């Protein structure tokens, strides 16, 4: 009887963990100026969310570097424009830019970086997006972030 009770408890625990929200996503970037996803959905039950950025291309970061930047949709282009003068050392992001919710560093071929941010920074009903701030990349490397 005890063994049955333990087995049922373990099954219940395992199934509840399977039902738990996924609070992490991996995004791949390439030498073709692309992310492998155009939409990221974040479950409202997540306290924090982690984005792992990979670069599966073969070019170095000074030639075809990528980062992942989260902001309100309306702020995406202004952030990218303001970041141009910051240079690669500062990830093409203006230092202290309060419009940036989260970002990774610029990475090149074979590299990865990740960022974890507090979901409380996102407001229900607001429109959010992600993009690469490397000069010229925002035109092709962008997507949406939604709370579900």
mmCIF file of C-alpha atoms in Angstrom:
data_model
loop_
_atom_site.group_PDB
_atom_site.id
_atom_site.type_symbol
_atom_site.label_atom_id
_atom_site.label_comp_id
_atom_site.label_asym_id
_atom_site.label_seq_id
_atom_site.Cartn_x
_atom_site.Cartn_y
_atom_site.Cartn_z
ATOM 1 C CA UNK A 1 0.000 0.000 0.000
ATOM 2 C CA UNK A 2 2.782 2.418 0.915
ATOM 3 C CA UNK A 3 4.573 1.701 -2.379
ATOM 4 C CA UNK A 4 1.364 2.504 -4.305
ATOM 5 C CA UNK A 5 0.961 5.748 -2.415
ATOM 6 C CA UNK A 6 4.550 6.747 -3.161
ATOM 7 C CA UNK A 7 4.129 5.856 -6.846
ATOM 8 C CA UNK A 8 0.930 7.921 -7.123
ATOM 9 C CA UNK A 9 2.614 10.844 -5.331
ATOM 10 C CA UNK A 10 5.590 10.697 -7.689
ATOM 11 C CA UNK A 11 3.315 10.574 -10.741
ATOM 12 C CA UNK A 12 1.335 13.545 -9.457
ATOM 13 C CA UNK A 13 4.524 15.499 -8.840
ATOM 14 C CA UNK A 14 5.891 14.646 -12.289
ATOM 15 C CA UNK A 15 2.674 15.640 -14.070
ATOM 16 C CA UNK A 16 2.432 18.949 -12.197
ATOM 17 C CA UNK A 17 5.988 19.749 -13.248
ATOM 18 C CA UNK A 18 5.080 18.991 -16.859
ATOM 19 C CA UNK A 19 2.168 21.389 -16.588
ATOM 20 C CA UNK A 20 4.372 24.171 -15.205
ATOM 21 C CA UNK A 21 5.023 27.100 -17.496
ATOM 22 C CA UNK A 22 8.182 27.155 -19.584
ATOM 23 C CA UNK A 23 9.952 30.312 -18.473
ATOM 24 C CA UNK A 24 12.856 30.103 -20.919
ATOM 25 C CA UNK A 25 13.372 30.189 -24.669
ATOM 26 C CA UNK A 26 16.376 29.672 -26.916
ATOM 27 C CA UNK A 27 16.659 31.942 -29.951
ATOM 28 C CA UNK A 28 19.121 31.139 -32.720
ATOM 29 C CA UNK A 29 20.645 33.790 -34.986
ATOM 30 C CA UNK A 30 22.436 33.273 -38.302
ATOM 31 C CA UNK A 31 24.774 34.857 -40.830
ATOM 32 C CA UNK A 32 21.655 35.532 -42.939
ATOM 33 C CA UNK A 33 20.518 38.228 -40.481
ATOM 34 C CA UNK A 34 17.694 36.182 -39.022
ATOM 35 C CA UNK A 35 16.290 34.896 -35.746
ATOM 36 C CA UNK A 36 14.690 31.442 -35.811
ATOM 37 C CA UNK A 37 11.570 32.796 -34.134
ATOM 38 C CA UNK A 38 9.327 35.796 -34.763
ATOM 39 C CA UNK A 39 7.173 35.470 -31.644
ATOM 40 C CA UNK A 40 7.858 34.717 -27.992
ATOM 41 C CA UNK A 41 4.966 34.005 -25.613
ATOM 42 C CA UNK A 42 5.583 34.376 -21.901
ATOM 43 C CA UNK A 43 3.255 32.699 -19.428
ATOM 44 C CA UNK A 44 1.984 35.158 -16.797
ATOM 45 C CA UNK A 45 2.783 32.575 -14.099
ATOM 46 C CA UNK A 46 6.524 33.033 -14.740
ATOM 47 C CA UNK A 47 8.249 35.285 -12.202
ATOM 48 C CA UNK A 48 11.302 35.662 -14.439
ATOM 49 C CA UNK A 49 11.953 34.745 -18.051
ATOM 50 C CA UNK A 50 15.265 33.774 -19.656
ATOM 51 C CA UNK A 51 16.246 34.208 -23.285
ATOM 52 C CA UNK A 52 19.295 32.293 -24.450
ATOM 53 C CA UNK A 53 20.701 33.676 -27.687
ATOM 54 C CA UNK A 54 22.823 31.443 -29.916
ATOM 55 C CA UNK A 55 24.739 32.348 -33.078
ATOM 56 C CA UNK A 56 24.888 29.369 -35.429
ATOM 57 C CA UNK A 57 26.656 31.265 -38.206
ATOM 58 C CA UNK A 58 30.352 31.335 -39.049
ATOM 59 C CA UNK A 59 31.070 35.086 -39.123
ATOM 60 C CA UNK A 60 32.671 36.998 -36.218
ATOM 61 C CA UNK A 61 30.715 39.527 -34.166
ATOM 62 C CA UNK A 62 32.389 42.575 -35.724
ATOM 63 C CA UNK A 63 31.064 41.462 -39.152
ATOM 64 C CA UNK A 64 27.734 39.741 -38.363
ATOM 65 C CA UNK A 65 27.174 40.166 -34.641
ATOM 66 C CA UNK A 66 23.756 39.775 -33.056
ATOM 67 C CA UNK A 67 22.115 40.570 -29.762
ATOM 68 C CA UNK A 68 18.588 40.249 -28.409
ATOM 69 C CA UNK A 69 16.931 43.414 -27.085
ATOM 70 C CA UNK A 70 13.476 43.668 -25.465
ATOM 71 C CA UNK A 71 11.475 46.900 -25.368
ATOM 72 C CA UNK A 72 8.040 48.320 -26.025
ATOM 73 C CA UNK A 73 7.315 47.971 -29.744
ATOM 74 C CA UNK A 74 7.171 51.748 -30.215
ATOM 75 C CA UNK A 75 10.678 52.111 -28.723
ATOM 76 C CA UNK A 76 12.439 49.508 -30.897
ATOM 77 C CA UNK A 77 13.559 51.718 -33.791
ATOM 78 C CA UNK A 78 14.471 54.730 -31.619
ATOM 79 C CA UNK A 79 16.604 52.469 -29.368
ATOM 80 C CA UNK A 80 18.379 50.982 -32.406
ATOM 81 C CA UNK A 81 18.963 54.450 -33.905
ATOM 82 C CA UNK A 82 20.265 55.898 -30.616
ATOM 83 C CA UNK A 83 22.547 52.880 -30.171
ATOM 84 C CA UNK A 84 24.390 53.304 -33.481
ATOM 85 C CA UNK A 85 26.909 55.715 -31.991
ATOM 86 C CA UNK A 86 27.494 53.534 -28.905
ATOM 87 C CA UNK A 87 29.589 51.066 -30.903
ATOM 88 C CA UNK A 88 30.081 47.344 -30.622
ATOM 89 C CA UNK A 89 31.851 47.623 -27.242
ATOM 90 C CA UNK A 90 28.549 48.821 -25.772
ATOM 91 C CA UNK A 91 26.437 46.362 -27.819
ATOM 92 C CA UNK A 92 25.111 49.197 -30.019
ATOM 93 C CA UNK A 93 22.949 50.343 -27.110
ATOM 94 C CA UNK A 94 23.013 53.793 -25.557
ATOM 95 C CA UNK A 95 24.274 53.508 -21.991
ATOM 96 C CA UNK A 96 21.544 53.886 -19.380
ATOM 97 C CA UNK A 97 18.676 53.772 -21.922
ATOM 98 C CA UNK A 98 15.623 53.281 -19.689
ATOM 99 C CA UNK A 99 13.520 52.120 -22.664
ATOM 100 C CA UNK A 100 15.497 48.847 -22.795
ATOM 101 C CA UNK A 101 13.807 46.193 -20.658
ATOM 102 C CA UNK A 102 16.447 43.482 -21.197
ATOM 103 C CA UNK A 103 19.269 42.642 -23.601
ATOM 104 C CA UNK A 104 22.093 40.232 -24.309
ATOM 105 C CA UNK A 105 25.558 41.237 -25.411
ATOM 106 C CA UNK A 106 26.573 41.162 -29.084
ATOM 107 C CA UNK A 107 27.761 37.653 -30.009
ATOM 108 C CA UNK A 108 29.440 36.141 -33.056
ATOM 109 C CA UNK A 109 29.781 32.688 -34.609
ATOM 110 C CA UNK A 110 29.456 29.813 -32.161
ATOM 111 C CA UNK A 111 28.843 32.055 -29.151
ATOM 112 C CA UNK A 112 25.889 32.195 -26.771
ATOM 113 C CA UNK A 113 24.653 34.692 -24.219
ATOM 114 C CA UNK A 114 21.544 34.847 -22.081
ATOM 115 C CA UNK A 115 19.500 37.370 -20.174
ATOM 116 C CA UNK A 116 16.943 36.838 -17.414
ATOM 117 C CA UNK A 117 14.428 39.551 -16.637
ATOM 118 C CA UNK A 118 11.602 40.119 -14.183
ATOM 119 C CA UNK A 119 8.170 39.619 -15.768
ATOM 120 C CA UNK A 120 6.762 42.398 -13.569
ATOM 121 C CA UNK A 121 8.504 44.826 -15.961
ATOM 122 C CA UNK A 122 5.896 43.887 -18.592
ATOM 123 C CA UNK A 123 2.422 45.428 -18.415
ATOM 124 C CA UNK A 124 -0.713 43.647 -19.601
ATOM 125 C CA UNK A 125 -2.093 45.218 -22.761
ATOM 126 C CA UNK A 126 1.231 46.805 -23.775
ATOM 127 C CA UNK A 127 2.887 45.852 -27.073
ATOM 128 C CA UNK A 128 6.435 44.473 -26.764
ATOM 129 C CA UNK A 129 9.012 43.433 -29.288
ATOM 130 C CA UNK A 130 12.528 42.103 -29.598
ATOM 131 C CA UNK A 131 15.229 42.992 -32.091
ATOM 132 C CA UNK A 132 18.935 42.974 -32.887
ATOM 133 C CA UNK A 133 20.595 46.384 -32.435
ATOM 134 C CA UNK A 134 23.612 45.667 -34.680
ATOM 135 C CA UNK A 135 23.527 48.432 -37.360
ATOM 136 C CA UNK A 136 20.941 47.676 -40.036
ATOM 137 C CA UNK A 137 19.760 44.380 -38.547
ATOM 138 C CA UNK A 138 16.462 45.578 -37.030
ATOM 139 C CA UNK A 139 14.866 45.618 -40.488
ATOM 140 C CA UNK A 140 14.992 41.795 -40.616
ATOM 141 C CA UNK A 141 15.745 40.704 -37.064
ATOM 142 C CA UNK A 142 12.713 41.489 -34.960
ATOM 143 C CA UNK A 143 9.660 39.864 -33.457
ATOM 144 C CA UNK A 144 6.910 40.181 -30.870
ATOM 145 C CA UNK A 145 6.738 39.312 -27.192
ATOM 146 C CA UNK A 146 3.344 38.606 -25.642
ATOM 147 C CA UNK A 147 2.135 37.759 -22.159
ATOM 148 C CA UNK A 148 -0.345 34.886 -22.140
#
